[in-house]
Coordinates of C-alpha atoms in Angstrom, one line a residue:
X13 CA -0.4 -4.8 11.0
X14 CA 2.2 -6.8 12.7
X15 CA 5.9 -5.2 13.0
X16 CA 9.1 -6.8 13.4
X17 CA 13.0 -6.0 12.9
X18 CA 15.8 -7.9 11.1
X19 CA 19.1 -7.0 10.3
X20 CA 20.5 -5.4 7.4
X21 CA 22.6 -8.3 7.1
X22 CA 19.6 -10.6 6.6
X23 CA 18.9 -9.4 3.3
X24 CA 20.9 -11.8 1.5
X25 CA 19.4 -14.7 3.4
X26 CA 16.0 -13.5 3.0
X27 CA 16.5 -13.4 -0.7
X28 CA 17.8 -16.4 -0.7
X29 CA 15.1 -18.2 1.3
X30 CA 12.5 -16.9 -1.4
X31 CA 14.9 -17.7 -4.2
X32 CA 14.1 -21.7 -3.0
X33 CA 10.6 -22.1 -4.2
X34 CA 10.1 -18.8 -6.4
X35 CA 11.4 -16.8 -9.0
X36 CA 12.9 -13.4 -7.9
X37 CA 12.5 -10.2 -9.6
X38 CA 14.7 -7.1 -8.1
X39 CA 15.8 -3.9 -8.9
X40 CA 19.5 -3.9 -10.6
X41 CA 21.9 -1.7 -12.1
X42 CA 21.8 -2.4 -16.1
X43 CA 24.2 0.7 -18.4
X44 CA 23.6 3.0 -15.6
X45 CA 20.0 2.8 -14.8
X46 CA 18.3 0.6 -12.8
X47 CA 15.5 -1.5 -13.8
X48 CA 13.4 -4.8 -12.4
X49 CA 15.0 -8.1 -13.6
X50 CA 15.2 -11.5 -12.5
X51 CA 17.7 -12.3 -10.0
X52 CA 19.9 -15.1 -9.8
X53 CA 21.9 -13.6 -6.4
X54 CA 21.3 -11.3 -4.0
X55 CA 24.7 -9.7 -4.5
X56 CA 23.0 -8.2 -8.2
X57 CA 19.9 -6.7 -6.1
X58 CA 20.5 -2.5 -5.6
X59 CA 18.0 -1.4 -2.8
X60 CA 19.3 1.7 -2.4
X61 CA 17.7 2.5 -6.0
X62 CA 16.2 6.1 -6.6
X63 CA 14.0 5.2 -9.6
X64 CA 13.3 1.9 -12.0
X65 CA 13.5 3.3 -15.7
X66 CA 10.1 1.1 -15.9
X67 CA 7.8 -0.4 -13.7
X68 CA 6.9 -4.7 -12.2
X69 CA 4.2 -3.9 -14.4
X70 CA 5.0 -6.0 -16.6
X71 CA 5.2 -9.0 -14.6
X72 CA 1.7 -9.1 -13.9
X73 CA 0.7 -7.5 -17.4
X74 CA 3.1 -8.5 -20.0
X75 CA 3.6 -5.8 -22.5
X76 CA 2.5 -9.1 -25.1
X77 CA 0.9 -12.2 -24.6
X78 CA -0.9 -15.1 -26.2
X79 CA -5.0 -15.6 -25.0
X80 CA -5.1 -18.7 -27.4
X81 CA -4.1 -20.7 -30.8
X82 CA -6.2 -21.3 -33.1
X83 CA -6.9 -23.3 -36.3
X84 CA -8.1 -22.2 -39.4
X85 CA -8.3 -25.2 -41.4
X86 CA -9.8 -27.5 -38.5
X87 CA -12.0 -24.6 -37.3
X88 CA -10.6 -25.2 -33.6
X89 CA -9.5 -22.7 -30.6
X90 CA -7.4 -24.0 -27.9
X91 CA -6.9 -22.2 -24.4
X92 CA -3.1 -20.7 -23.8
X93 CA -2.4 -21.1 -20.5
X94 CA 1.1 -19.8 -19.8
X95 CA 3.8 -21.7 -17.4
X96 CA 3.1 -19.2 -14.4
X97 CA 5.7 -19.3 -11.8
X98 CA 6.2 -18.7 -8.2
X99 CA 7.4 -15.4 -8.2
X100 CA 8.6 -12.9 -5.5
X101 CA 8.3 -9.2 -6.6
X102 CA 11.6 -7.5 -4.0
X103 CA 12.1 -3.9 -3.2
X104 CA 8.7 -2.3 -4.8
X105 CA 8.4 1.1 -3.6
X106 CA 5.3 2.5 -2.5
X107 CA 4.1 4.1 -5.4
X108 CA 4.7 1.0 -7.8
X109 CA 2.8 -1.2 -4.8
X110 CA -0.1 1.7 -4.7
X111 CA -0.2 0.8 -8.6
X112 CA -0.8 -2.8 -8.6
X113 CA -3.8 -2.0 -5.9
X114 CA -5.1 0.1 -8.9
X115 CA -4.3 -2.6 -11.4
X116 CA -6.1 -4.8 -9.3
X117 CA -9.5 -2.8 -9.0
X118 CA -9.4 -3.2 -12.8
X119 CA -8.6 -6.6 -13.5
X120 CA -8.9 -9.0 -10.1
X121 CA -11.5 -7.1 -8.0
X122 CA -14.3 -6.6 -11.0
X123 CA -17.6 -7.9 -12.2
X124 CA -15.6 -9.5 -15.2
X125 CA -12.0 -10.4 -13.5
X126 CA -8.9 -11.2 -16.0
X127 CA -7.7 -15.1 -15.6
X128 CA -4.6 -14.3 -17.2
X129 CA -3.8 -11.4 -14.9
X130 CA -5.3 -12.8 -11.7
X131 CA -3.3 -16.2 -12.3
X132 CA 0.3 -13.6 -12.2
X133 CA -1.3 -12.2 -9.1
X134 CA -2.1 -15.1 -7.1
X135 CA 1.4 -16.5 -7.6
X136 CA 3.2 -13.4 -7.0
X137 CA 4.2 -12.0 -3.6
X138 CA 5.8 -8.5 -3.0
X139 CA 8.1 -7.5 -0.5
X140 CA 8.2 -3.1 -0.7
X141 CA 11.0 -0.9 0.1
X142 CA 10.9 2.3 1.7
X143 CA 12.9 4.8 -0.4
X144 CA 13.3 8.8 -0.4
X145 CA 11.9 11.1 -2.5
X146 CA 13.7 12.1 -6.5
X147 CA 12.9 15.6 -7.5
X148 CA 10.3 14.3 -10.1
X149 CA 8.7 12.1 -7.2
X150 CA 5.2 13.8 -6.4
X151 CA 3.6 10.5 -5.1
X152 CA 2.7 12.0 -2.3
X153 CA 0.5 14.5 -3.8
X154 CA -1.2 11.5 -5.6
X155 CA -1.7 9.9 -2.1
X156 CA 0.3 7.5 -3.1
X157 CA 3.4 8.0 -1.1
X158 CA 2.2 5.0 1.4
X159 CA 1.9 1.4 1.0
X160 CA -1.3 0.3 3.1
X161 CA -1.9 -2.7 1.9
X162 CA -0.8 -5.1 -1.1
X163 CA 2.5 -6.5 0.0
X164 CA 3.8 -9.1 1.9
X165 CA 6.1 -7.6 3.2
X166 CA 7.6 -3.6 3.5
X167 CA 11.5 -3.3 4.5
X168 CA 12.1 0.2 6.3
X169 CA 15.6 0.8 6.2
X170 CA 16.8 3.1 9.4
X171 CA 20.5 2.2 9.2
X172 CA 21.8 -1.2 10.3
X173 CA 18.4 -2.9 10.7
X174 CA 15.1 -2.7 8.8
X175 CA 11.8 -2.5 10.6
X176 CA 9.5 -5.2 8.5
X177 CA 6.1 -4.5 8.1
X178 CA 4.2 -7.6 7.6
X179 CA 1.4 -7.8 5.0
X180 CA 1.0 -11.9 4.3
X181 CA 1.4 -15.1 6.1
X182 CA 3.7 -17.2 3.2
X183 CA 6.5 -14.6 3.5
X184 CA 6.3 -14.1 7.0
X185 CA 7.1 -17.6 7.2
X186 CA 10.3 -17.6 4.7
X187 CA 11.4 -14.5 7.1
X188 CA 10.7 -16.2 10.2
X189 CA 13.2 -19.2 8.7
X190 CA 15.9 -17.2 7.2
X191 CA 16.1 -14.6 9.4
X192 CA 17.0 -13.7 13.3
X193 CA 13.4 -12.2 13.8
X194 CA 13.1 -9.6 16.3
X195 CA 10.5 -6.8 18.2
X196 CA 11.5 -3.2 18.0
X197 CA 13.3 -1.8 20.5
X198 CA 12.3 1.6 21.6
X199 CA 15.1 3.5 20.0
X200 CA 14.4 1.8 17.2
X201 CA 10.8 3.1 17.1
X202 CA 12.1 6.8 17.4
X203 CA 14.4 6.3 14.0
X204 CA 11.3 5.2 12.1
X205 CA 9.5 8.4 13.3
X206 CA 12.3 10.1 12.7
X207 CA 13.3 9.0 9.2
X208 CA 9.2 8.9 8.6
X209 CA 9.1 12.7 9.3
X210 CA 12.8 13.1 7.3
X211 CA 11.2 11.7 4.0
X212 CA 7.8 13.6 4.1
X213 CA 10.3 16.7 3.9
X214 CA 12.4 15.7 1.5
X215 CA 9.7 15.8 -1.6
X216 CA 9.9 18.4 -3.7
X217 CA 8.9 21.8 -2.3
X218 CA 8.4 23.2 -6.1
X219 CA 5.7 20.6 -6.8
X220 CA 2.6 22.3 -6.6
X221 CA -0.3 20.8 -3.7
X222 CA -3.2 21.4 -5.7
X223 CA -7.0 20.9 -3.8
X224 CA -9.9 19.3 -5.6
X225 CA -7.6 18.2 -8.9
X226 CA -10.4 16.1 -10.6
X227 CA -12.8 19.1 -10.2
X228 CA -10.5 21.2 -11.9
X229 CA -10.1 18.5 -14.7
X230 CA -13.9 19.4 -15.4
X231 CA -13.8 22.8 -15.1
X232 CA -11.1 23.5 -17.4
X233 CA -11.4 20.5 -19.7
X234 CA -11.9 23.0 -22.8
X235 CA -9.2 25.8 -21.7
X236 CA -6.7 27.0 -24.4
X237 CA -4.1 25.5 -22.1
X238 CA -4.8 22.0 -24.2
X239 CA -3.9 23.2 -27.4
X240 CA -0.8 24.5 -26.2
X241 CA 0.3 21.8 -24.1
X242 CA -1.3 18.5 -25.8
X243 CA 0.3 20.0 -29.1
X244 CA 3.4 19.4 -28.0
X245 CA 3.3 15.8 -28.0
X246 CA 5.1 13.5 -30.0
X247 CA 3.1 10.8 -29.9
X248 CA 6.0 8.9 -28.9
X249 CA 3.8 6.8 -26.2
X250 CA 7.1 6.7 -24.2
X251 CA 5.0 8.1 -20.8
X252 CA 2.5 4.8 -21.2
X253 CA 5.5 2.7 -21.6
X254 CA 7.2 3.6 -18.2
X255 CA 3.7 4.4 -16.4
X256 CA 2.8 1.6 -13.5
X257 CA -0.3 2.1 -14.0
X258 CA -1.3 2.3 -17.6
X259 CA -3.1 -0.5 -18.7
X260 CA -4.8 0.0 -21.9
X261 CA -4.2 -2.9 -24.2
X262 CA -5.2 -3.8 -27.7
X263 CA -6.1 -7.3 -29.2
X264 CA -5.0 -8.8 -32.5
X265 CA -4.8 -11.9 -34.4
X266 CA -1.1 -13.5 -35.8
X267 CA -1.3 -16.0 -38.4
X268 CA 1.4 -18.2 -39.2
X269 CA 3.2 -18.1 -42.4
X270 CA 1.1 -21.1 -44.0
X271 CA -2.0 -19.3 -43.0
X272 CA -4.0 -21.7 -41.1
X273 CA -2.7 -21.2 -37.5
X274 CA -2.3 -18.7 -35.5
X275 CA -2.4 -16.6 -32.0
X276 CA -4.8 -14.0 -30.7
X277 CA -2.5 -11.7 -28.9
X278 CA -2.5 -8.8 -26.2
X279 CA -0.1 -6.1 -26.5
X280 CA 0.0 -3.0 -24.8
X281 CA -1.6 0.4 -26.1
X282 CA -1.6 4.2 -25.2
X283 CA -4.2 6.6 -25.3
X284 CA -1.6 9.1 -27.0
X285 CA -1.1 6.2 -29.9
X286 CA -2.7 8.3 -33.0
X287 CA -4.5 5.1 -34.2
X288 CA -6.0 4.4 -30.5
X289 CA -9.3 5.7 -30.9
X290 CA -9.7 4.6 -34.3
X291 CA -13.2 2.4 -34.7
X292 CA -14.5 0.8 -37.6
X293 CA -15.3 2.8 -40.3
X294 CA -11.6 4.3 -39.6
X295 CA -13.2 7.1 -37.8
X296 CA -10.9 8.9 -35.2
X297 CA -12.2 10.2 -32.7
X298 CA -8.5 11.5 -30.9
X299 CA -7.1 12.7 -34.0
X300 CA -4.9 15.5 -32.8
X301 CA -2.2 15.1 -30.3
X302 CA -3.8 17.5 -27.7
X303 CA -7.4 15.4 -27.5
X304 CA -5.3 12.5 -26.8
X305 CA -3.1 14.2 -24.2
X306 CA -6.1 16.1 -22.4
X307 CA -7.8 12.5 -22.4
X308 CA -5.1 10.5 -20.7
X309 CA -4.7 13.4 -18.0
X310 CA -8.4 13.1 -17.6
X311 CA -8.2 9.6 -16.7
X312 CA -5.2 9.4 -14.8
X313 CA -6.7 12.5 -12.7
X314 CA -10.6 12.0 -12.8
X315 CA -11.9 9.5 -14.5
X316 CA -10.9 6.8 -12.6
X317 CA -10.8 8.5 -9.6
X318 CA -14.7 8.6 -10.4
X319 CA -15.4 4.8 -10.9
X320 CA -12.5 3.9 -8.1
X321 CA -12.4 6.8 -5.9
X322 CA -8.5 7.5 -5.7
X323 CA -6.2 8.9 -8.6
X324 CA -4.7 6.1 -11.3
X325 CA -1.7 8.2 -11.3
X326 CA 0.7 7.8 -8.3
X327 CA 3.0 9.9 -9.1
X328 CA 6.2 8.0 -9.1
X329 CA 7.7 11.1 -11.9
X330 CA 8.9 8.2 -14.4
X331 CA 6.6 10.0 -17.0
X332 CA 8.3 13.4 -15.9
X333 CA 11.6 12.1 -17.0
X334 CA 10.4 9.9 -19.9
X335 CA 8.4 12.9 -22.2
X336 CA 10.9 15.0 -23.8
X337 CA 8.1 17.4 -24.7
X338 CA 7.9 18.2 -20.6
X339 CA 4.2 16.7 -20.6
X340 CA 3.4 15.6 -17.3
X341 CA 0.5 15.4 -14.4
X342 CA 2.6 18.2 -12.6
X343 CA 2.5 20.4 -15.5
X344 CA -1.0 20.0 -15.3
X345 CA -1.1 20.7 -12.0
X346 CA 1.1 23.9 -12.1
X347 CA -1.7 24.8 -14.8
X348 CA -4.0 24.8 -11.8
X349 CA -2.5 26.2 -9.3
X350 CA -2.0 28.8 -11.6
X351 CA -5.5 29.5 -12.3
X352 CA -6.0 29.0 -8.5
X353 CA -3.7 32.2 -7.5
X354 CA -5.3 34.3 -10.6
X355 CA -8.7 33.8 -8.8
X356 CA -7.4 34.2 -5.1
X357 CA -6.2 37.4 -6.6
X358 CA -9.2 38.7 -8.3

């Protein structure tokens, strides 16, 4: 991995440089949260941000979109294929960059990959931020806390310059234009370790390091803690919505009001949806809201981990703020560290 330094004040012409041949999406400050938008100047761009209300999820996956028209009375289906652009994904934290690598195993990486999501992908670069940890961060118990791969580029900030990771050749090339590039000097190298070490302290000391999570999921997949906890939810689907990683999705066909056109559409779903496990017949298979909650934990904590070998949560805490009913990975994982300490104790 190649390193190199630019100046705070080069942010603005970096943006700038990306803004001439691609579409920029950044976080901004809308009524007092901030979330991903496009950007039309880099003076709207916050990259000081704590937490997006939702994920760049949906730039990759839109929450809805059309697969293809069709026509009833001529019997005829015609391809969609969406005007894609250029785009530049700026100031993804690590956990939201750790969930497109997920996304990807799904849907580009495959036996079966998803033109409609790898056509987003292959016309989108990202450029990551370093960041410090909220209290509801626990990314870094979801080994998630660490961009590795899937960027372009990764912007430490240690004061008045940013050390630049780079991950791809195209935005190397827009820095290199745009940007007074530079090596690190040594005491520049000692304020990345320093800020490094400074942000692996600052997560959370109450958020519970639990060993061995997607055993645990087995082992106490039937425990009364279910009913209790997975009967508290609402059903609302709000922790899907703002999940980076969720990507569950249902199908449908939209006629037109004459009847004899229409779309097939993709919209998203939620395992905690009542009507998501319902198959033909109208059988349910999730009825209650605990089964539903018990299997989205599963998946996010096991199930996945099984086929992909790493959690699909990352534990960027959006989910921890969104549920109003406090249902969350980490109060699953309190559960366990519970039951941990009662057999330490026995």
């Amino acid at each position: 991995m190649l390193y190199r330094v630019i100046a705070a004040s080069e942010v603005d012409a970096l943006v700038r440089g990306f803004m001439e041949a691609y579409e920029v999406v950044a976080p901004v400050e809308r009524d007092g949260a901030y979330v991903f938008d496009v950007v039309h100047d880099p003076a709207e761009i916050v990259l000081d941000y704590d937490t997006t209300v939702s994920s760049p999820k949906k730039y990759l996956l839109p929450s809805r979109e059309t697969l293809f028209t069709f026509d009833v009375a001529e019997n005829d289906v015609t391809p969609f294929e969406a005007d894609i652009k250029p785009r530049v994904i700026f100031g993804a934290h690590s956990c939201d960059i750790n969930a497109f690598n997920r996304m990807d195993l799904v849907f580009r990486d495959g036996p079966y990959p998803d033109p409609y999501y790898v056509a987003r992908r292959e016309k989108t670069l990202v450029v990551g931020m370093s960041c410090m940890p909220t209290e509801n961060c626990f990314c870094n118990l979801m080994e998630a806390n660490e961009a590795r791969y899937g960027y372009d580029l990764f912007l430490i900030d240690i004061g008045d310059v940013f050390i630049v990771s780079i991950g791809g050749r195209e935005a190397a090339e827009v820095m290199e234009r745009c940007c007074d590039v530079r090596f690190a000097t040594d005491e520049e190298r000692v304020k990345f370790r320093e800020i490094t070490r400074a942000r692996a302290r600052a997560f959370n000391p109450n958020n519970p390091e639990v060993q061995s999570v997607a055993m645990l999921m087995d082992a106490f997949l039937y425990d009364d803690f279910w009913d209790e906890f997975g009967g508290k939810c609402l059903s609302c689907t709000a922790c899907s919505a703002v999940c980076p990683s969720c990507f569950c999705f249902d199908i449908y066909d939209e006629l037109a009001p004459d009847g004899k056109t229409g779309e097939r559409l993709r919209v998203w779903d939620a395992c905690t949806s009542p009507d998501f496990a319902t198959v033909a017949g109208g059988h349910n298979f999730r009825k209650k809201p605990r089964t539903r909650v018990r299997h989205r934990m599963y998946h996010k904590l096991n199930g996945f981990q099984a086929n992909y070998d790493r959690m699909l949560c990352v534990g960027c805490g959006r989910c921890v703020t969104a549920c109003k009913a406090n249902i969350n990975p980490l109060e699953v994982l309190r559960f366990f560290k519970e039951k941990e300490a009662h057999h330490a104790d026995e």
